[in-house]
mmCIF file of C-alpha atoms in Angstrom:
data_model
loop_
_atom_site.group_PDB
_atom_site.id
_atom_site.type_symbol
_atom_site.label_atom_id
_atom_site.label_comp_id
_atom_site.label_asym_id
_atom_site.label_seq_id
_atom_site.Cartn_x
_atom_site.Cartn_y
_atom_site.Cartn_z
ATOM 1 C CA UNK Q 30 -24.683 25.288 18.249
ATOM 2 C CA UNK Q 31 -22.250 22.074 17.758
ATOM 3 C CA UNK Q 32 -21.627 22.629 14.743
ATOM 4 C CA UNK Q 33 -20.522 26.062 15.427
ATOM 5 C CA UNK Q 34 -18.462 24.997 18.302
ATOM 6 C CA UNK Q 35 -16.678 22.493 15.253
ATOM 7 C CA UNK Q 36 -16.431 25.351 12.713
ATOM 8 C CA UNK Q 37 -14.644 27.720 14.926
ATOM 9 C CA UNK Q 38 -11.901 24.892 16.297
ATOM 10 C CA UNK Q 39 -11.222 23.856 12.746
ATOM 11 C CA UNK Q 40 -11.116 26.965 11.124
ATOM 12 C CA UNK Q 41 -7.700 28.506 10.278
ATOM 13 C CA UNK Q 42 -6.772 32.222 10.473
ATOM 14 C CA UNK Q 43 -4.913 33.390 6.965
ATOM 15 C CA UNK Q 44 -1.623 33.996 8.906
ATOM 16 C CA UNK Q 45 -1.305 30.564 10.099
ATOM 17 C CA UNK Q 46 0.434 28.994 7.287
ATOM 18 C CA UNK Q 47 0.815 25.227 7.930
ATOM 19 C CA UNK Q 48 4.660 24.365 7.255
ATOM 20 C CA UNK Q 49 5.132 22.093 4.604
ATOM 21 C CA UNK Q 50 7.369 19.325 6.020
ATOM 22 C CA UNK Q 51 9.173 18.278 2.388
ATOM 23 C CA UNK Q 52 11.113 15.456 4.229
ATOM 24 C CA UNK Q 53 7.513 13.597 5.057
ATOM 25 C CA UNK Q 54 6.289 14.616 2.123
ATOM 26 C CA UNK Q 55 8.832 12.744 0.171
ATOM 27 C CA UNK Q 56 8.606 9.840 1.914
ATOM 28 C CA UNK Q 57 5.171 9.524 1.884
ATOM 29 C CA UNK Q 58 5.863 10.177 -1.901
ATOM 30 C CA UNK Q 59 8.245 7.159 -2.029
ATOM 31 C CA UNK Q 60 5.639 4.609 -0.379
ATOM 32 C CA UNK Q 61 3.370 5.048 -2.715
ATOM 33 C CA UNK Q 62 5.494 4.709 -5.824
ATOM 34 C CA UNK Q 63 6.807 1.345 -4.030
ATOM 35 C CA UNK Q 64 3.048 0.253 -3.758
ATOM 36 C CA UNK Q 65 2.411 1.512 -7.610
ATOM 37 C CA UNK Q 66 5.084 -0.105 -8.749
ATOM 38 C CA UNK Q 67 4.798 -3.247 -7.073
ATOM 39 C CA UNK Q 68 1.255 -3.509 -8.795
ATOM 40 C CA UNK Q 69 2.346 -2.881 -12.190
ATOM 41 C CA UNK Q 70 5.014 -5.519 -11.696
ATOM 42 C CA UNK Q 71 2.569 -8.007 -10.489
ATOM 43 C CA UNK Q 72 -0.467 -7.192 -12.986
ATOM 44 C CA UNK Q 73 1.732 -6.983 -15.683
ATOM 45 C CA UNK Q 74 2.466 -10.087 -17.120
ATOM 46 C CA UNK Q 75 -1.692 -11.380 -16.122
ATOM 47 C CA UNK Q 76 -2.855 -8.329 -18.256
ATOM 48 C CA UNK Q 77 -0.333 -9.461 -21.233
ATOM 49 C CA UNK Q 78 -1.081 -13.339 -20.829
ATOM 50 C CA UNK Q 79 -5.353 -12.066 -21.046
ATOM 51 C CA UNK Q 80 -4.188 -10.158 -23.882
ATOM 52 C CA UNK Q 81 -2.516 -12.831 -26.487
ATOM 53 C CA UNK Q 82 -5.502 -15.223 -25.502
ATOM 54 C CA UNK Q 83 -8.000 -14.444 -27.897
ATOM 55 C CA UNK Q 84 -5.276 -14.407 -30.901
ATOM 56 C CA UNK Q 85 -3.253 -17.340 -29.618
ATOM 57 C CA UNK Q 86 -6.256 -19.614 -28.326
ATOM 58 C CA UNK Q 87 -6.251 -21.275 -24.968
ATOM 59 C CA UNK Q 88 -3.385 -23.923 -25.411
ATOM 60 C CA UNK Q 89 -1.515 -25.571 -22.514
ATOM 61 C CA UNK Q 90 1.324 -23.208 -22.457
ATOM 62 C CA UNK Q 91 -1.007 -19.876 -22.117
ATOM 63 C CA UNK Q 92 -3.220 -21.857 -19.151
ATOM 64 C CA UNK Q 93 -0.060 -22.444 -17.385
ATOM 65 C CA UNK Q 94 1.411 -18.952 -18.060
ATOM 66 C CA UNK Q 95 -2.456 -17.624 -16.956
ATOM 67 C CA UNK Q 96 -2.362 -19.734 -13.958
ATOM 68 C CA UNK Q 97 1.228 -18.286 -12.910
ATOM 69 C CA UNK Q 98 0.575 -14.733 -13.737
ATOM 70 C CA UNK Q 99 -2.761 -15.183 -11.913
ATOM 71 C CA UNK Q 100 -0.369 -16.602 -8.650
ATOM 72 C CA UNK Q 101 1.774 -13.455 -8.874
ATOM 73 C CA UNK Q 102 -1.751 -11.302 -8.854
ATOM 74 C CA UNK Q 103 -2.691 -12.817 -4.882
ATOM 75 C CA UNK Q 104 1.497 -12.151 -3.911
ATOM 76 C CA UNK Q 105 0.897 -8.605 -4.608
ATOM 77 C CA UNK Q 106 -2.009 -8.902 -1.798
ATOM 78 C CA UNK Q 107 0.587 -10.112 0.288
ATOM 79 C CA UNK Q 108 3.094 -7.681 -0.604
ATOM 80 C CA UNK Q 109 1.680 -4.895 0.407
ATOM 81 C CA UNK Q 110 1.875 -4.916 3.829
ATOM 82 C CA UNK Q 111 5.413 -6.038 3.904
ATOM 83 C CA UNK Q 112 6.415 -2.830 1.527
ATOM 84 C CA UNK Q 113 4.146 -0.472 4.637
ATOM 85 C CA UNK Q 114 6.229 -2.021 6.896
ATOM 86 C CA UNK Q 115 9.386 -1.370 5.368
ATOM 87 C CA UNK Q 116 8.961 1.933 4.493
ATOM 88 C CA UNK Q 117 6.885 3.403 7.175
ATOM 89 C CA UNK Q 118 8.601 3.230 10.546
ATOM 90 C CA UNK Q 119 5.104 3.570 12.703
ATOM 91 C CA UNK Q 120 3.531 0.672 10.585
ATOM 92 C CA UNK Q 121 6.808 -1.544 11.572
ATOM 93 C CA UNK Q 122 6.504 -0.579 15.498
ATOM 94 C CA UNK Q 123 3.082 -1.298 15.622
ATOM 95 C CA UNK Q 124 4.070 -4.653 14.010
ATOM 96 C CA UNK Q 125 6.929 -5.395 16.544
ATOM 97 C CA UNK Q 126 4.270 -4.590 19.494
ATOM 98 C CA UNK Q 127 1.440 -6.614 18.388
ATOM 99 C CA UNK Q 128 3.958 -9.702 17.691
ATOM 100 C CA UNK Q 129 5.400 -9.364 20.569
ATOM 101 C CA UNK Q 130 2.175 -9.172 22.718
ATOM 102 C CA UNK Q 131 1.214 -12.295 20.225
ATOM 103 C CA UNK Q 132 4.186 -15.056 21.417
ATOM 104 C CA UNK Q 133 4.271 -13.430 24.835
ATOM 105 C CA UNK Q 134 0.707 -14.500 25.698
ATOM 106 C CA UNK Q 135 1.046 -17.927 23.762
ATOM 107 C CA UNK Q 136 3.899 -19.347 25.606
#
């Protein structure tokens, strides 16, 4: 009988078209290719460095560069939320409230 109850409330009649809001859409569209991007940027140069190592042999220059590369891997971790808040305007509210709510009840 529930799940009835469920089926009916979700279920959408043929007319009811859902509106395809293309401004979201994009936007939406544009986070992600931020995120994407900001991976390949980061993982790049580790995934080249892992690469050369068996040809090259682990010398002081390529543990450096490996140790580097392997930084830039963790900053992407901390990227990411700094490119959602950026971009997405709810994300960056929430922020502002919970920081705010943060130093207000420390001082």
């Amino acid at each position: 009988m529930y799940i009835t109850f469920v089926l009916t409330i979700f279920r959408r009649q043929p007319s009811q078209a859902t509106p395809l809001n293309i401004a979201r859409y994009r936007k939406a569209v544009n986070i992600a290719l931020w995120v994407q991007g900001t991976l390949v940027v980061c993982y790049l140069p580790f995934v080249v460095v892992v690469a050369i190592t068996p040809q090259r042999g682990i010398t002081l220059p390529i543990h450096l560069a490996t140790q580097y590369t392997g930084s830039v891997v963790y900053l992407n971790s901390s990227l990411n939320p700094l490119l959602y808040c950026w971009n997405m305007r709810e994300v960056r509210q929430a922020v502002k409230v919970t920081l705010r709510q943060l130093f207000c009840q420390s001082s």
